[in-house]
Coordinates of N, CA and C in Angstrom, one line a residue:
M1 N 4.4 4.0 -6.1 CA 3.3 3.1 -6.3 C 2.6 3.4 -7.6
G2 N 2.8 4.6 -8.1 CA 2.1 5.0 -9.3 C 0.7 5.6 -9.1
V3 N 0.3 5.6 -7.9 CA -1.1 6.1 -7.6 C -0.9 7.1 -6.4
S4 N -1.6 8.2 -6.5 CA -1.5 9.2 -5.4 C -2.4 8.7 -4.2
I5 N -2.1 9.3 -3.0 CA -3.0 8.9 -1.9 C -4.4 9.3 -2.1
A6 N -4.7 10.4 -2.8 CA -6.0 10.8 -3.2 C -6.7 9.7 -4.1
D7 N -5.9 9.2 -5.0 CA -6.4 8.1 -5.9 C -6.7 6.9 -5.1
L8 N -5.8 6.5 -4.2 CA -6.1 5.4 -3.3 C -7.3 5.6 -2.5
G9 N -7.5 6.8 -2.0 CA -8.7 7.1 -1.2 C -10.0 6.9 -2.0
K10 N -9.9 7.3 -3.3 CA -11.1 7.1 -4.2 C -11.4 5.6 -4.4
L11 N -10.3 4.8 -4.5 CA -10.5 3.4 -4.7 C -11.3 2.7 -3.5
V12 N -11.0 3.3 -2.3 CA -11.6 2.7 -1.1 C -12.8 3.5 -0.6
E13 N -13.3 4.4 -1.4 CA -14.4 5.3 -1.1 C -14.3 6.1 0.1
M14 N -13.1 6.8 0.2 CA -12.9 7.7 1.3 C -13.9 8.9 1.3
G15 N -14.5 9.1 2.4 CA -15.5 10.1 2.5 C -14.9 11.5 2.9
P16 N -15.7 12.6 2.8 CA -15.2 13.9 3.1 C -14.7 14.1 4.5
G17 N -15.2 13.3 5.5 CA -14.8 13.5 6.8 C -13.8 12.5 7.3
D18 N -13.4 11.6 6.3 CA -12.4 10.5 6.7 C -11.0 11.1 6.6
S19 N -10.1 10.4 7.3 CA -8.7 10.8 7.2 C -7.8 9.5 7.0
V20 N -6.6 9.7 6.6 CA -5.7 8.6 6.3 C -4.4 8.8 7.0
M21 N -3.8 7.7 7.4 CA -2.5 7.7 8.1 C -1.7 6.6 7.4
F22 N -0.4 6.8 7.4 CA 0.5 5.7 7.0 C 0.5 4.6 8.1
G23 N 0.5 3.4 7.7 CA 0.5 2.3 8.7 C 1.8 1.6 8.8
E24 N 2.1 0.6 8.1 CA 3.4 -0.1 8.2 C 4.1 -0.2 6.9
L25 N 5.4 -0.6 6.9 CA 6.2 -0.7 5.8 C 7.1 -1.9 6.0
E26 N 7.2 -2.8 5.0 CA 8.1 -4.0 5.1 C 8.8 -4.1 3.8
I27 N 10.1 -4.1 3.8 CA 10.9 -4.3 2.6 C 11.7 -5.6 2.6
E28 N 11.5 -6.4 1.6 CA 12.3 -7.6 1.5 C 13.1 -7.6 0.2
Q29 N 14.4 -7.5 0.3 CA 15.2 -7.5 -0.9 C 15.9 -8.9 -1.0
V30 N 15.6 -9.6 -2.1 CA 16.1 -11.0 -2.2 C 17.3 -11.1 -3.1
A31 N 17.7 -10.0 -3.8 CA 18.8 -10.0 -4.7 C 19.4 -8.6 -4.8
P32 N 20.6 -8.4 -5.1 CA 21.2 -7.1 -5.2 C 20.7 -6.4 -6.4
L33 N 20.5 -5.1 -6.3 CA 20.2 -4.3 -7.5 C 21.5 -3.9 -8.2
T34 N 21.4 -3.8 -9.5 CA 22.6 -3.5 -10.3 C 22.4 -2.2 -11.1
I35 N 23.5 -1.5 -11.3 CA 23.5 -0.3 -12.1 C 23.2 -0.6 -13.5
D36 N 22.5 0.2 -14.2 CA 22.2 0.1 -15.6 C 21.3 -1.1 -16.0
S37 N 20.6 -1.6 -15.0 CA 19.6 -2.6 -15.2 C 18.2 -1.9 -15.2
E38 N 17.3 -2.3 -16.0 CA 15.9 -1.8 -16.0 C 15.1 -2.8 -15.2
Y39 N 14.3 -2.2 -14.3 CA 13.5 -3.0 -13.4 C 12.0 -2.7 -13.7
T40 N 11.1 -3.6 -13.4 CA 9.7 -3.4 -13.6 C 9.1 -3.5 -12.2
I41 N 8.2 -2.5 -11.9 CA 7.5 -2.5 -10.7 C 6.0 -2.7 -10.9
D42 N 5.4 -3.7 -10.2 CA 4.0 -4.0 -10.3 C 3.4 -3.9 -8.9
G43 N 2.2 -3.4 -8.8 CA 1.6 -3.2 -7.5 C 0.2 -3.8 -7.5
I44 N -0.2 -4.3 -6.3 CA -1.6 -4.8 -6.2 C -2.1 -4.6 -4.7
I45 N -3.3 -4.3 -4.6 CA -3.9 -4.2 -3.3 C -4.2 -5.7 -2.9
T46 N -3.6 -6.1 -1.7 CA -3.8 -7.5 -1.3 C -4.8 -7.7 -0.2
D47 N -5.1 -6.6 0.5 CA -6.1 -6.8 1.6 C -6.7 -5.5 2.0
I48 N -7.9 -5.6 2.4 CA -8.7 -4.5 3.1 C -9.4 -5.1 4.2
T49 N -9.1 -4.6 5.4 CA -9.8 -5.1 6.6 C -10.4 -4.0 7.4
R50 N -11.6 -4.2 7.9 CA -12.3 -3.2 8.7 C -12.1 -3.5 10.2
H51 N -11.8 -2.5 11.0 CA -11.7 -2.7 12.4 C -12.5 -1.6 13.1
H52 N -12.7 -1.9 14.4 CA -13.4 -0.9 15.2 C -12.6 -0.7 16.5
G53 N -12.2 0.5 16.7 CA -11.4 0.8 17.9 C -12.1 1.7 18.8
R54 N -11.7 1.6 20.1 CA -12.4 2.4 21.1 C -12.1 3.9 20.9
T55 N -10.9 4.3 20.5 CA -10.6 5.7 20.4 C -10.8 6.2 18.9
A56 N -10.3 5.4 18.0 CA -10.4 5.8 16.5 C -11.7 5.6 15.9
G57 N -12.5 4.7 16.5 CA -13.8 4.3 15.9 C -13.6 3.3 14.8
T58 N -14.3 3.5 13.7 CA -14.2 2.5 12.6 C -13.0 3.0 11.7
F59 N -12.2 2.0 11.3 CA -11.1 2.3 10.4 C -10.8 1.1 9.5
D60 N -10.3 1.3 8.3 CA -10.0 0.3 7.4 C -8.4 0.3 7.2
I61 N -7.8 -0.9 7.1 CA -6.4 -1.0 6.8 C -6.3 -1.6 5.4
V62 N -5.7 -0.8 4.5 CA -5.5 -1.2 3.2 C -4.0 -1.5 3.0
T63 N -3.8 -2.8 2.5 CA -2.4 -3.3 2.3 C -2.2 -3.5 0.8
F64 N -1.1 -3.0 0.4 CA -0.7 -3.3 -1.0 C 0.8 -3.7 -1.1
V65 N 1.1 -4.4 -2.1 CA 2.4 -4.9 -2.3 C 3.0 -4.5 -3.7
L66 N 4.2 -3.9 -3.6 CA 4.9 -3.6 -4.8 C 6.0 -4.7 -5.1
T67 N 6.1 -5.2 -6.3 CA 7.0 -6.2 -6.6 C 8.0 -5.6 -7.7
L68 N 9.3 -5.7 -7.4 CA 10.3 -5.3 -8.3 C 11.0 -6.5 -9.0
T69 N 10.9 -6.5 -10.3 CA 11.5 -7.6 -11.0 C 12.6 -7.2 -12.0
D70 N 13.6 -8.0 -12.1 CA 14.7 -7.7 -13.0 C 14.4 -8.0 -14.5
P71 N 15.3 -7.7 -15.4 CA 15.0 -7.9 -16.8 C 14.7 -9.4 -17.2
C72 N 15.2 -10.4 -16.3 CA 14.9 -11.8 -16.6 C 13.6 -12.2 -16.0
G73 N 12.8 -11.3 -15.3 CA 11.5 -11.6 -14.8 C 11.6 -12.2 -13.4
E74 N 12.8 -12.1 -12.8 CA 13.0 -12.6 -11.4 C 12.6 -11.5 -10.4
T75 N 11.9 -11.9 -9.3 CA 11.7 -10.9 -8.3 C 12.9 -10.6 -7.5
V76 N 13.3 -9.3 -7.4 CA 14.4 -8.9 -6.6 C 14.1 -8.2 -5.3
A77 N 12.8 -7.7 -5.2 CA 12.4 -7.1 -4.0 C 10.9 -7.0 -3.9
T78 N 10.4 -7.0 -2.7 CA 9.0 -6.6 -2.5 C 8.9 -5.6 -1.4
V79 N 7.9 -4.7 -1.6 CA 7.6 -3.7 -0.6 C 6.2 -3.8 -0.2
T80 N 5.9 -4.0 1.1 CA 4.5 -4.1 1.5 C 4.2 -2.9 2.4
N81 N 3.2 -2.1 2.0 CA 2.7 -0.9 2.7 C 1.3 -1.1 3.1
S82 N 1.0 -0.4 4.2 CA -0.4 -0.3 4.6 C -0.7 1.1 5.0
F83 N -2.0 1.5 4.7 CA -2.5 2.8 5.0 C -3.8 2.5 5.9
V84 N -4.0 3.4 6.9 CA -5.1 3.3 7.8 C -6.1 4.4 7.4
F85 N -7.3 4.1 7.0 CA -8.3 5.0 6.6 C -9.3 5.1 7.8
I86 N -9.3 6.2 8.5 CA -10.2 6.4 9.6 C -11.5 6.9 9.1
R87 N -12.6 6.2 9.4 CA -13.9 6.5 8.9 C -14.7 7.3 9.9
R88 N -15.2 8.4 9.5 CA -16.0 9.3 10.4 C -17.4 9.1 10.0
Q89 N -18.3 8.9 11.0 CA -19.7 8.8 10.7 C -20.3 10.2 10.3
Q90 N -21.1 10.2 9.3 CA -21.7 11.5 8.8 C -23.0 11.6 9.4

């Protein structure tokens, strides 16, 4: 994704008592990948939602999408990831 988990934590203002877990992963490959082709990967945060759980308390789910494009600019794959940031009250 080009960004460390620590960098992602800074983007979502992760506090010193907060923790992070990997959430979900979805891969959609729409065309075969070929040897000796150069691909471009772009990423974007698409959603941040706050939830309140009985056990975990307050947590945010951060979703981002990576898009893989071929030399012609056609999308060949997308990878959707989510991370769960558990917020601890200070």
